[in-house]
Amino acid sequence: MLELLNILVLHGPNLNLLGQREPGVYGSATLDDINQLLEQEAQTLQVKISIQQSNHEGVLVDAIHSMLGQHQGLLINAGAYTHTSVAIRDAIGAVSVPAVEVHLSNIYRREPFRHHSFIAAVAIGQISGFGADSYRLGLQALVHHLKYS
Ligand code: DQA
């Protein structure tokens, strides 16, 4: 039997508050809504996903390390750590697993400090600005990359 691709989905800090957190910027979908959307898309794409959220940089680093031998791709919204974390960037570089970076908001239309991403240099690509749909599009792009390139 063919093994299904296994994707790790990581949500960074404050994303547990989606739905109530600045809905004008991030929309009204909760993290559970987004996770359900991803589970549905994973079924359609015939891949397995594991989902984790943490507000702690080290926990996210550990989760990325634990991908080795377990997961073939990473879908990540590192939240504010996108703009600050060399450690998360290095962890992705270290495991050398294809990663897609996603953001609900368009980080380039916001404050200048959000315009730089440490993750972008180690990601195969980035999807930013489509609300909850950024995750769905990101999963599609990642699976497409894993299957066909
Ligand atoms: C975010 C954008 C970041 O700048 C911010 O710190 C977040 C969410 C997004 O999904 O739009 O927490 O990653």
GROMACS .gro file of N, CA and C and ligand atoms in nm:
model
  460
    1MET      N    1   0.083  -0.121   0.000
    1MET     CA    2   0.000   0.000   0.000
    1MET      C    3   0.087   0.126   0.000
    2LEU      N    4   0.042   0.226  -0.074
    2LEU     CA    5   0.119   0.350  -0.084
    2LEU      C    6   0.105   0.431   0.045
    3GLU      N    7   0.219   0.475   0.102
    3GLU     CA    8   0.216   0.560   0.222
    3GLU      C    9   0.168   0.700   0.185
    4LEU      N   10   0.075   0.756   0.263
    4LEU     CA   11   0.030   0.893   0.238
    4LEU      C   12   0.138   0.991   0.284
    5LEU      N   13   0.149   1.103   0.212
    5LEU     CA   14   0.239   1.211   0.258
    5LEU      C   15   0.188   1.263   0.392
    6ASN      N   16   0.280   1.295   0.480
    6ASN     CA   17   0.244   1.345   0.612
    6ASN      C   18   0.298   1.487   0.629
    7ILE      N   19   0.207   1.580   0.648
    7ILE     CA   20   0.243   1.723   0.654
    7ILE      C   21   0.225   1.774   0.797
    8LEU      N   22   0.323   1.850   0.845
    8LEU     CA   23   0.308   1.917   0.975
    8LEU      C   24   0.258   2.060   0.952
    9VAL      N   25   0.151   2.096   1.023
    9VAL     CA   26   0.099   2.233   1.019
    9VAL      C   27   0.133   2.298   1.153
   10LEU      N   28   0.207   2.408   1.147
   10LEU     CA   29   0.244   2.478   1.272
   10LEU      C   30   0.185   2.618   1.274
   11HIS      N   31   0.115   2.646   1.383
   11HIS     CA   32   0.061   2.781   1.406
   11HIS      C   33   0.140   2.843   1.522
   12GLY      N   34   0.189   2.965   1.500
   12GLY     CA   35   0.270   3.030   1.602
   12GLY      C   36   0.188   3.113   1.700
   13PRO      N   37   0.253   3.208   1.767
   13PRO     CA   38   0.195   3.279   1.880
   13PRO      C   39   0.072   3.362   1.844
   14ASN      N   40  -0.021   3.363   1.937
   14ASN     CA   41  -0.144   3.443   1.933
   14ASN      C   42  -0.248   3.391   1.833
   15LEU      N   43  -0.211   3.291   1.757
   15LEU     CA   44  -0.308   3.241   1.658
   15LEU      C   45  -0.416   3.157   1.725
   16ASN      N   46  -0.393   3.116   1.850
   16ASN     CA   47  -0.498   3.050   1.928
   16ASN      C   48  -0.614   3.146   1.956
   17LEU      N   49  -0.590   3.275   1.942
   17LEU     CA   50  -0.695   3.374   1.971
   17LEU      C   51  -0.772   3.418   1.846
   18LEU      N   52  -0.744   3.354   1.733
   18LEU     CA   53  -0.815   3.391   1.610
   18LEU      C   54  -0.966   3.382   1.632
   19GLY      N   55  -1.037   3.475   1.567
   19GLY     CA   56  -1.182   3.481   1.588
   19GLY      C   57  -1.214   3.602   1.675
   20GLN      N   58  -1.135   3.615   1.784
   20GLN     CA   59  -1.154   3.731   1.872
   20GLN      C   60  -1.042   3.833   1.857
   21ARG      N   61  -0.930   3.790   1.796
   21ARG     CA   62  -0.812   3.877   1.786
   21ARG      C   63  -0.820   3.966   1.661
   22GLU      N   64  -0.828   4.096   1.679
   22GLU     CA   65  -0.829   4.191   1.568
   22GLU      C   66  -0.900   4.136   1.444
   23PRO      N   67  -1.032   4.112   1.454
   23PRO     CA   68  -1.103   4.050   1.341
   23PRO      C   69  -1.096   4.132   1.211
   24GLY      N   70  -1.078   4.265   1.225
   24GLY     CA   71  -1.064   4.349   1.106
   24GLY      C   72  -0.938   4.316   1.027
   25VAL      N   73  -0.839   4.262   1.094
   25VAL     CA   74  -0.712   4.226   1.029
   25VAL      C   75  -0.710   4.077   0.993
   26TYR      N   76  -0.755   3.994   1.088
   26TYR     CA   77  -0.735   3.849   1.072
   26TYR      C   78  -0.862   3.771   1.038
   27GLY      N   79  -0.979   3.843   1.033
   27GLY     CA   80  -1.103   3.774   0.998
   27GLY      C   81  -1.169   3.711   1.119
   28SER      N   82  -1.283   3.647   1.095
   28SER     CA   83  -1.365   3.595   1.205
   28SER      C   84  -1.347   3.445   1.227
   29ALA      N   85  -1.274   3.379   1.139
   29ALA     CA   86  -1.254   3.233   1.154
   29ALA      C   87  -1.167   3.206   1.278
   30THR      N   88  -1.207   3.106   1.355
   30THR     CA   89  -1.127   3.065   1.470
   30THR      C   90  -1.019   2.967   1.422
   31LEU      N   91  -0.925   2.936   1.513
   31LEU     CA   92  -0.822   2.840   1.476
   31LEU      C   93  -0.885   2.702   1.447
   32ASP      N   94  -0.988   2.668   1.524
   32ASP     CA   95  -1.058   2.540   1.498
   32ASP      C   96  -1.120   2.540   1.358
   33ASP      N   97  -1.179   2.653   1.318
   33ASP     CA   98  -1.237   2.662   1.183
   33ASP      C   99  -1.128   2.637   1.078
   34ILE      N  100  -1.013   2.701   1.098
   34ILE     CA  101  -0.902   2.687   1.002
   34ILE      C  102  -0.852   2.542   1.000
   35ASN      N  103  -0.844   2.483   1.117
   35ASN     CA  104  -0.796   2.344   1.123
   35ASN      C  105  -0.893   2.249   1.052
   36GLN      N  106  -1.023   2.276   1.068
   36GLN     CA  107  -1.124   2.193   0.998
   36GLN      C  108  -1.111   2.207   0.847
   37LEU      N  109  -1.092   2.333   0.805
   37LEU     CA  110  -1.073   2.361   0.662
   37LEU      C  111  -0.952   2.282   0.610
   38LEU      N  112  -0.845   2.279   0.690
   38LEU     CA  113  -0.724   2.209   0.648
   38LEU      C  114  -0.746   2.058   0.645
   39GLU      N  115  -0.821   2.005   0.742
   39GLU     CA  116  -0.849   1.861   0.744
   39GLU      C  117  -0.928   1.821   0.619
   40GLN      N  118  -1.025   1.907   0.582
   40GLN     CA  119  -1.105   1.880   0.460
   40GLN      C  120  -1.017   1.881   0.336
   41GLU      N  121  -0.930   1.983   0.329
   41GLU     CA  122  -0.843   1.995   0.212
   41GLU      C  123  -0.745   1.878   0.207
   42ALA      N  124  -0.699   1.834   0.324
   42ALA     CA  125  -0.605   1.721   0.329
   42ALA      C  126  -0.673   1.594   0.275
   43GLN      N  127  -0.801   1.578   0.309
   43GLN     CA  128  -0.876   1.462   0.256
   43GLN      C  129  -0.885   1.468   0.105
   44THR      N  130  -0.918   1.586   0.055
   44THR     CA  131  -0.928   1.604  -0.090
   44THR      C  132  -0.794   1.573  -0.158
   45LEU      N  133  -0.686   1.619  -0.095
   45LEU     CA  134  -0.552   1.600  -0.154
   45LEU      C  135  -0.494   1.463  -0.123
   46GLN      N  136  -0.562   1.390  -0.036
   46GLN     CA  137  -0.517   1.256   0.006
   46GLN      C  138  -0.379   1.260   0.071
   47VAL      N  139  -0.368   1.349   0.171
   47VAL     CA  140  -0.248   1.354   0.254
   47VAL      C  141  -0.292   1.352   0.400
   48LYS      N  142  -0.196   1.319   0.488
   48LYS     CA  143  -0.223   1.325   0.632
   48LYS      C  144  -0.166   1.455   0.685
   49ILE      N  145  -0.237   1.519   0.781
   49ILE     CA  146  -0.177   1.636   0.844
   49ILE      C  147  -0.177   1.620   0.996
   50SER      N  148  -0.073   1.675   1.061
   50SER     CA  149  -0.071   1.688   1.207
   50SER      C  150  -0.064   1.837   1.233
   51ILE      N  151  -0.143   1.882   1.330
   51ILE     CA  152  -0.154   2.027   1.354
   51ILE      C  153  -0.111   2.059   1.496
   52GLN      N  154  -0.031   2.165   1.509
   52GLN     CA  155   0.016   2.208   1.641
   52GLN      C  156   0.018   2.360   1.649
   53GLN      N  157  -0.020   2.414   1.763
   53GLN     CA  158  -0.008   2.560   1.785
   53GLN      C  159   0.073   2.581   1.912
   54SER      N  160   0.163   2.680   1.909
   54SER     CA  161   0.233   2.715   2.032
   54SER      C  162   0.263   2.864   2.034
   55ASN      N  163   0.263   2.916   2.156
   55ASN     CA  164   0.303   3.056   2.175
   55ASN      C  165   0.451   3.068   2.208
   56HIS      N  166   0.522   2.954   2.207
   56HIS     CA  167   0.660   2.951   2.254
   56HIS      C  168   0.758   2.912   2.143
   57GLU      N  169   0.857   2.996   2.125
   57GLU     CA  170   0.953   2.977   2.016
   57GLU      C  171   1.021   2.840   2.024
   58GLY      N  172   1.068   2.802   2.143
   58GLY     CA  173   1.140   2.675   2.158
   58GLY      C  174   1.052   2.555   2.127
   59VAL      N  175   0.925   2.565   2.161
   59VAL     CA  176   0.832   2.454   2.133
   59VAL      C  177   0.817   2.438   1.981
   60LEU      N  178   0.813   2.551   1.911
   60LEU     CA  179   0.802   2.546   1.765
   60LEU      C  180   0.930   2.488   1.704
   61VAL      N  181   1.045   2.527   1.760
   61VAL     CA  182   1.174   2.471   1.713
   61VAL      C  183   1.174   2.319   1.735
   62ASP      N  184   1.134   2.275   1.855
   62ASP     CA  185   1.131   2.130   1.884
   62ASP      C  186   1.036   2.057   1.788
   63ALA      N  187   0.922   2.119   1.760
   63ALA     CA  188   0.826   2.055   1.669
   63ALA      C  189   0.888   2.037   1.530
   64ILE      N  190   0.963   2.137   1.486
   64ILE     CA  191   1.027   2.128   1.354
   64ILE      C  192   1.133   2.017   1.356
   65HIS      N  193   1.211   2.008   1.464
   65HIS     CA  194   1.311   1.901   1.474
   65HIS      C  195   1.244   1.763   1.469
   66SER      N  196   1.128   1.753   1.532
   66SER     CA  197   1.063   1.620   1.541
   66SER      C  198   1.003   1.576   1.408
   67MET      N  199   1.011   1.664   1.307
   67MET     CA  200   0.961   1.625   1.174
   67MET      C  201   1.046   1.515   1.110
   68LEU      N  202   1.175   1.513   1.149
   68LEU     CA  203   1.268   1.421   1.082
   68LEU      C  204   1.218   1.277   1.086
   69GLY      N  205   1.204   1.218   0.971
   69GLY     CA  206   1.157   1.081   0.962
   69GLY      C  207   1.007   1.065   0.980
   70GLN      N  208   0.937   1.175   1.009
   70GLN     CA  209   0.792   1.167   1.036
   70GLN      C  210   0.708   1.241   0.931
   71HIS      N  211   0.757   1.360   0.894
   71HIS     CA  212   0.679   1.447   0.805
   71HIS      C  213   0.760   1.483   0.682
   72GLN      N  214   0.691   1.495   0.571
   72GLN     CA  215   0.761   1.526   0.445
   72GLN      C  216   0.749   1.673   0.406
   73GLY      N  217   0.664   1.749   0.475
   73GLY     CA  218   0.648   1.890   0.442
   73GLY      C  219   0.596   1.968   0.561
   74LEU      N  220   0.622   2.099   0.559
   74LEU     CA  221   0.582   2.188   0.669
   74LEU      C  222   0.501   2.305   0.615
   75LEU      N  223   0.382   2.326   0.674
   75LEU     CA  224   0.302   2.445   0.645
   75LEU      C  225   0.307   2.529   0.772
   76ILE      N  226   0.361   2.649   0.763
   76ILE     CA  227   0.383   2.726   0.886
   76ILE      C  228   0.335   2.869   0.878
   77ASN      N  229   0.258   2.910   0.980
   77ASN     CA  230   0.234   3.051   1.007
   77ASN      C  231   0.303   3.078   1.140
   78ALA      N  232   0.420   3.136   1.134
   78ALA     CA  233   0.499   3.158   1.255
   78ALA      C  234   0.454   3.283   1.330
   79GLY      N  235   0.347   3.348   1.284
   79GLY     CA  236   0.298   3.468   1.353
   79GLY      C  237   0.409   3.571   1.364
   80ALA      N  238   0.418   3.635   1.478
   80ALA     CA  239   0.518   3.741   1.498
   80ALA      C  240   0.661   3.688   1.489
   81TYR      N  241   0.681   3.559   1.519
   81TYR     CA  242   0.817   3.502   1.508
   81TYR      C  243   0.870   3.505   1.364
   82THR      N  244   0.779   3.518   1.270
   82THR     CA  245   0.820   3.535   1.130
   82THR      C  246   0.925   3.645   1.117
   83HIS      N  247   0.900   3.752   1.193
   83HIS     CA  248   0.979   3.874   1.177
   83HIS      C  249   1.097   3.883   1.273
   84THR      N  250   1.109   3.784   1.361
   84THR     CA  251   1.213   3.795   1.466
   84THR      C  252   1.299   3.670   1.482
   85SER      N  253   1.250   3.554   1.438
   85SER     CA  254   1.313   3.430   1.485
   85SER      C  255   1.415   3.368   1.390
   86VAL      N  256   1.541   3.392   1.421
   86VAL     CA  257   1.648   3.322   1.351
   86VAL      C  258   1.645   3.173   1.388
   87ALA      N  259   1.602   3.144   1.513
   87ALA     CA  260   1.599   3.005   1.560
   87ALA      C  261   1.501   2.920   1.478
   88ILE      N  262   1.384   2.974   1.447
   88ILE     CA  263   1.286   2.897   1.367
   88ILE      C  264   1.337   2.885   1.223
   89ARG      N  265   1.396   2.991   1.174
   89ARG     CA  266   1.454   2.987   1.039
   89ARG      C  267   1.562   2.878   1.033
   90ASP      N  268   1.648   2.875   1.133
   90ASP     CA  269   1.757   2.777   1.133
   90ASP      C  270   1.704   2.634   1.149
   91ALA      N  271   1.599   2.618   1.227
   91ALA     CA  272   1.541   2.484   1.246
   91ALA      C  273   1.488   2.430   1.113
   92ILE      N  274   1.421   2.515   1.037
   92ILE     CA  275   1.369   2.472   0.906
   92ILE      C  276   1.485   2.438   0.813
   93GLY      N  277   1.587   2.523   0.817
   93GLY     CA  278   1.707   2.496   0.736
   93GLY      C  279   1.774   2.365   0.778
   94ALA      N  280   1.775   2.338   0.908
   94ALA     CA  281   1.844   2.220   0.960
   94ALA      C  282   1.776   2.090   0.918
   95VAL      N  283   1.643   2.087   0.925
   95VAL     CA  284   1.574   1.961   0.889
   95VAL      C  285   1.561   1.947   0.738
   96SER      N  286   1.575   2.059   0.669
   96SER     CA  287   1.576   2.057   0.524
   96SER      C  288   1.454   1.987   0.464
   97VAL      N  289   1.337   2.023   0.518
   97VAL     CA  290   1.210   1.968   0.468
   97VAL      C  291   1.138   2.082   0.395
   98PRO      N  292   1.078   2.057   0.279
   98PRO     CA  293   1.008   2.165   0.209
   98PRO      C  294   0.902   2.234   0.298
   99ALA      N  295   0.909   2.367   0.300
   99ALA     CA  296   0.819   2.443   0.386
   99ALA      C  297   0.747   2.550   0.305
  100VAL      N  298   0.619   2.570   0.336
  100VAL     CA  299   0.545   2.682   0.279
  100VAL      C  300   0.503   2.773   0.395
  101GLU      N  301   0.531   2.901   0.377
  101GLU     CA  302   0.499   3.002   0.479
  101GLU      C  303   0.365   3.065   0.444
  102VAL      N  304   0.276   3.076   0.543
  102VAL     CA  305   0.147   3.140   0.516
  102VAL      C  306   0.118   3.249   0.618
  103HIS      N  307   0.041   3.348   0.573
  103HIS     CA  308  -0.008   3.453   0.661
  103HIS      C  309  -0.151   3.486   0.623
  104LEU      N  310  -0.233   3.510   0.723
  104LEU     CA  311  -0.371   3.550   0.698
  104LEU      C  312  -0.375   3.688   0.634
  105SER      N  313  -0.300   3.780   0.694
  105SER     CA  314  -0.297   3.918   0.643
  105SER      C  315  -0.187   3.931   0.539
  106ASN      N  316  -0.198   4.036   0.459
  106ASN     CA  317  -0.090   4.066   0.364
  106ASN      C  318   0.016   4.146   0.439
  107ILE      N  319   0.122   4.077   0.479
  107ILE     CA  320   0.222   4.141   0.567
  107ILE      C  321   0.289   4.260   0.498
  108TYR      N  322   0.287   4.266   0.367
  108TYR     CA  323   0.354   4.375   0.293
  108TYR      C  324   0.269   4.502   0.285
  109ARG      N  325   0.142   4.491   0.323
  109ARG     CA  326   0.055   4.610   0.327
  109ARG      C  327   0.047   4.666   0.468
  110ARG      N  328   0.122   4.607   0.560
  110ARG     CA  329   0.110   4.647   0.701
  110ARG      C  330   0.235   4.724   0.747
  111GLU      N  331   0.258   4.729   0.875
  111GLU     CA  332   0.372   4.806   0.929
  111GLU      C  333   0.503   4.755   0.871
  112PRO      N  334   0.599   4.847   0.851
  112PRO     CA  335   0.728   4.805   0.792
  112PRO      C  336   0.796   4.690   0.865
  113PHE      N  337   0.779   4.681   0.999
  113PHE     CA  338   0.848   4.572   1.070
  113PHE      C  339   0.796   4.434   1.032
  114ARG      N  340   0.678   4.430   0.966
  114ARG     CA  341   0.624   4.301   0.922
  114ARG      C  342   0.669   4.265   0.780
  115HIS      N  343   0.742   4.355   0.716
  115HIS     CA  344   0.777   4.331   0.575
  115HIS      C  345   0.892   4.232   0.559
  116HIS      N  346   0.968   4.214   0.667
  116HIS     CA  347   1.077   4.117   0.657
  116HIS      C  348   1.038   3.985   0.722
  117SER      N  349   1.061   3.876   0.649
  117SER     CA  350   1.037   3.742   0.703
  117SER      C  351   1.168   3.666   0.708
  118PHE      N  352   1.203   3.615   0.828
  118PHE     CA  353   1.321   3.528   0.839
  118PHE      C  354   1.293   3.391   0.778
  119ILE      N  355   1.163   3.356   0.769
  119ILE     CA  356   1.125   3.222   0.720
  119ILE      C  357   1.137   3.214   0.567
  120ALA      N  358   1.113   3.328   0.501
  120ALA     CA  359   1.102   3.326   0.355
  120ALA      C  360   1.224   3.263   0.286
  121ALA      N  361   1.342   3.288   0.342
  121ALA     CA  362   1.465   3.239   0.277
  121ALA      C  363   1.478   3.087   0.282
  122VAL      N  364   1.406   3.021   0.373
  122VAL     CA  365   1.414   2.875   0.381
  122VAL      C  366   1.284   2.808   0.338
  123ALA      N  367   1.190   2.888   0.285
  123ALA     CA  368   1.062   2.833   0.239
  123ALA      C  369   1.066   2.816   0.087
  124ILE      N  370   0.987   2.722   0.037
  124ILE     CA  371   0.978   2.712  -0.109
  124ILE      C  372   0.890   2.826  -0.163
  125GLY      N  373   0.801   2.879  -0.078
  125GLY     CA  374   0.720   2.992  -0.119
  125GLY      C  375   0.636   3.043  -0.004
  126GLN      N  376   0.567   3.153  -0.033
  126GLN     CA  377   0.490   3.221   0.072
  126GLN      C  378   0.354   3.262   0.018
  127ILE      N  379   0.249   3.246   0.100
  127ILE     CA  380   0.115   3.292   0.061
  127ILE      C  381   0.065   3.383   0.173
  128SER      N  382   0.028   3.504   0.136
  128SER     CA  383   0.003   3.607   0.235
  128SER      C  384  -0.115   3.693   0.192
  129GLY      N  385  -0.216   3.705   0.276
  129GLY     CA  386  -0.320   3.804   0.249
  129GLY      C  387  -0.455   3.749   0.212
  130PHE      N  388  -0.474   3.619   0.214
  130PHE     CA  389  -0.601   3.561   0.172
  130PHE      C  390  -0.684   3.509   0.288
  131GLY      N  391  -0.655   3.558   0.409
  131GLY     CA  392  -0.729   3.513   0.526
  131GLY      C  393  -0.711   3.362   0.545
  132ALA      N  394  -0.816   3.298   0.593
  132ALA     CA  395  -0.807   3.153   0.620
  132ALA      C  396  -0.770   3.076   0.493
  133ASP      N  397  -0.807   3.132   0.380
  133ASP     CA  398  -0.777   3.065   0.252
  133ASP      C  399  -0.626   3.055   0.225
  134SER      N  400  -0.546   3.142   0.289
  134SER     CA  401  -0.400   3.132   0.272
  134SER      C  402  -0.352   2.993   0.311
  135TYR      N  403  -0.413   2.938   0.417
  135TYR     CA  404  -0.372   2.804   0.463
  135TYR      C  405  -0.408   2.697   0.360
  136ARG      N  406  -0.530   2.708   0.306
  136ARG     CA  407  -0.576   2.608   0.209
  136ARG      C  408  -0.489   2.614   0.082
  137LEU      N  409  -0.464   2.737   0.036
  137LEU     CA  410  -0.380   2.754  -0.083
  137LEU      C  411  -0.238   2.706  -0.055
  138GLY      N  412  -0.190   2.733   0.066
  138GLY     CA  413  -0.055   2.691   0.104
  138GLY      C  414  -0.043   2.539   0.107
  139LEU      N  415  -0.145   2.472   0.159
  139LEU     CA  416  -0.141   2.326   0.163
  139LEU      C  417  -0.142   2.268   0.021
  140GLN      N  418  -0.226   2.327  -0.063
  140GLN     CA  419  -0.230   2.282  -0.204
  140GLN      C  420  -0.094   2.297  -0.269
  141ALA      N  421  -0.032   2.415  -0.249
  141ALA     CA  422   0.098   2.442  -0.313
  141ALA      C  423   0.205   2.346  -0.262
  142LEU      N  424   0.203   2.320  -0.131
  142LEU     CA  425   0.303   2.232  -0.071
  142LEU      C  426   0.288   2.089  -0.124
  143VAL      N  427   0.165   2.041  -0.127
  143VAL     CA  428   0.142   1.903  -0.173
  143VAL      C  429   0.176   1.891  -0.321
  144HIS      N  430   0.141   1.992  -0.397
  144HIS     CA  431   0.173   1.991  -0.539
  144HIS      C  432   0.325   1.984  -0.557
  145HIS      N  433   0.397   2.064  -0.477
  145HIS     CA  434   0.543   2.063  -0.485
  145HIS      C  435   0.597   1.924  -0.448
  146LEU      N  436   0.544   1.866  -0.342
  146LEU     CA  437   0.597   1.735  -0.295
  146LEU      C  438   0.567   1.625  -0.397
  147LYS      N  439   0.452   1.636  -0.462
  147LYS     CA  440   0.415   1.527  -0.554
  147LYS      C  441   0.479   1.541  -0.691
  148TYR      N  442   0.497   1.666  -0.735
  148TYR     CA  443   0.532   1.683  -0.877
  148TYR      C  444   0.664   1.752  -0.906
  149SER      N  445   0.740   1.796  -0.803
  149SER     CA  446   0.866   1.860  -0.842
  149SER      C  447   0.986   1.787  -0.781
  150DQA     C1  448   0.047   3.689   1.079
  150DQA     C2  449   0.116   3.823   1.049
  150DQA     C3  450   0.217   3.857   1.157
  150DQA     O1  451   0.279   3.982   1.129
  150DQA     C4  452   0.150   3.866   1.293
  150DQA     O2  453   0.245   3.889   1.394
  150DQA     C5  454   0.068   3.746   1.324
  150DQA     C6  455  -0.015   3.688   1.218
  150DQA     C7  456  -0.066   3.661   0.977
  150DQA     O3  457  -0.108   3.545   0.970
  150DQA     O4  458  -0.114   3.751   0.910
  150DQA     O5  459   0.060   3.700   1.437
  150DQA     O6  460   0.142   3.585   1.067
   0.00000   0.00000   0.00000
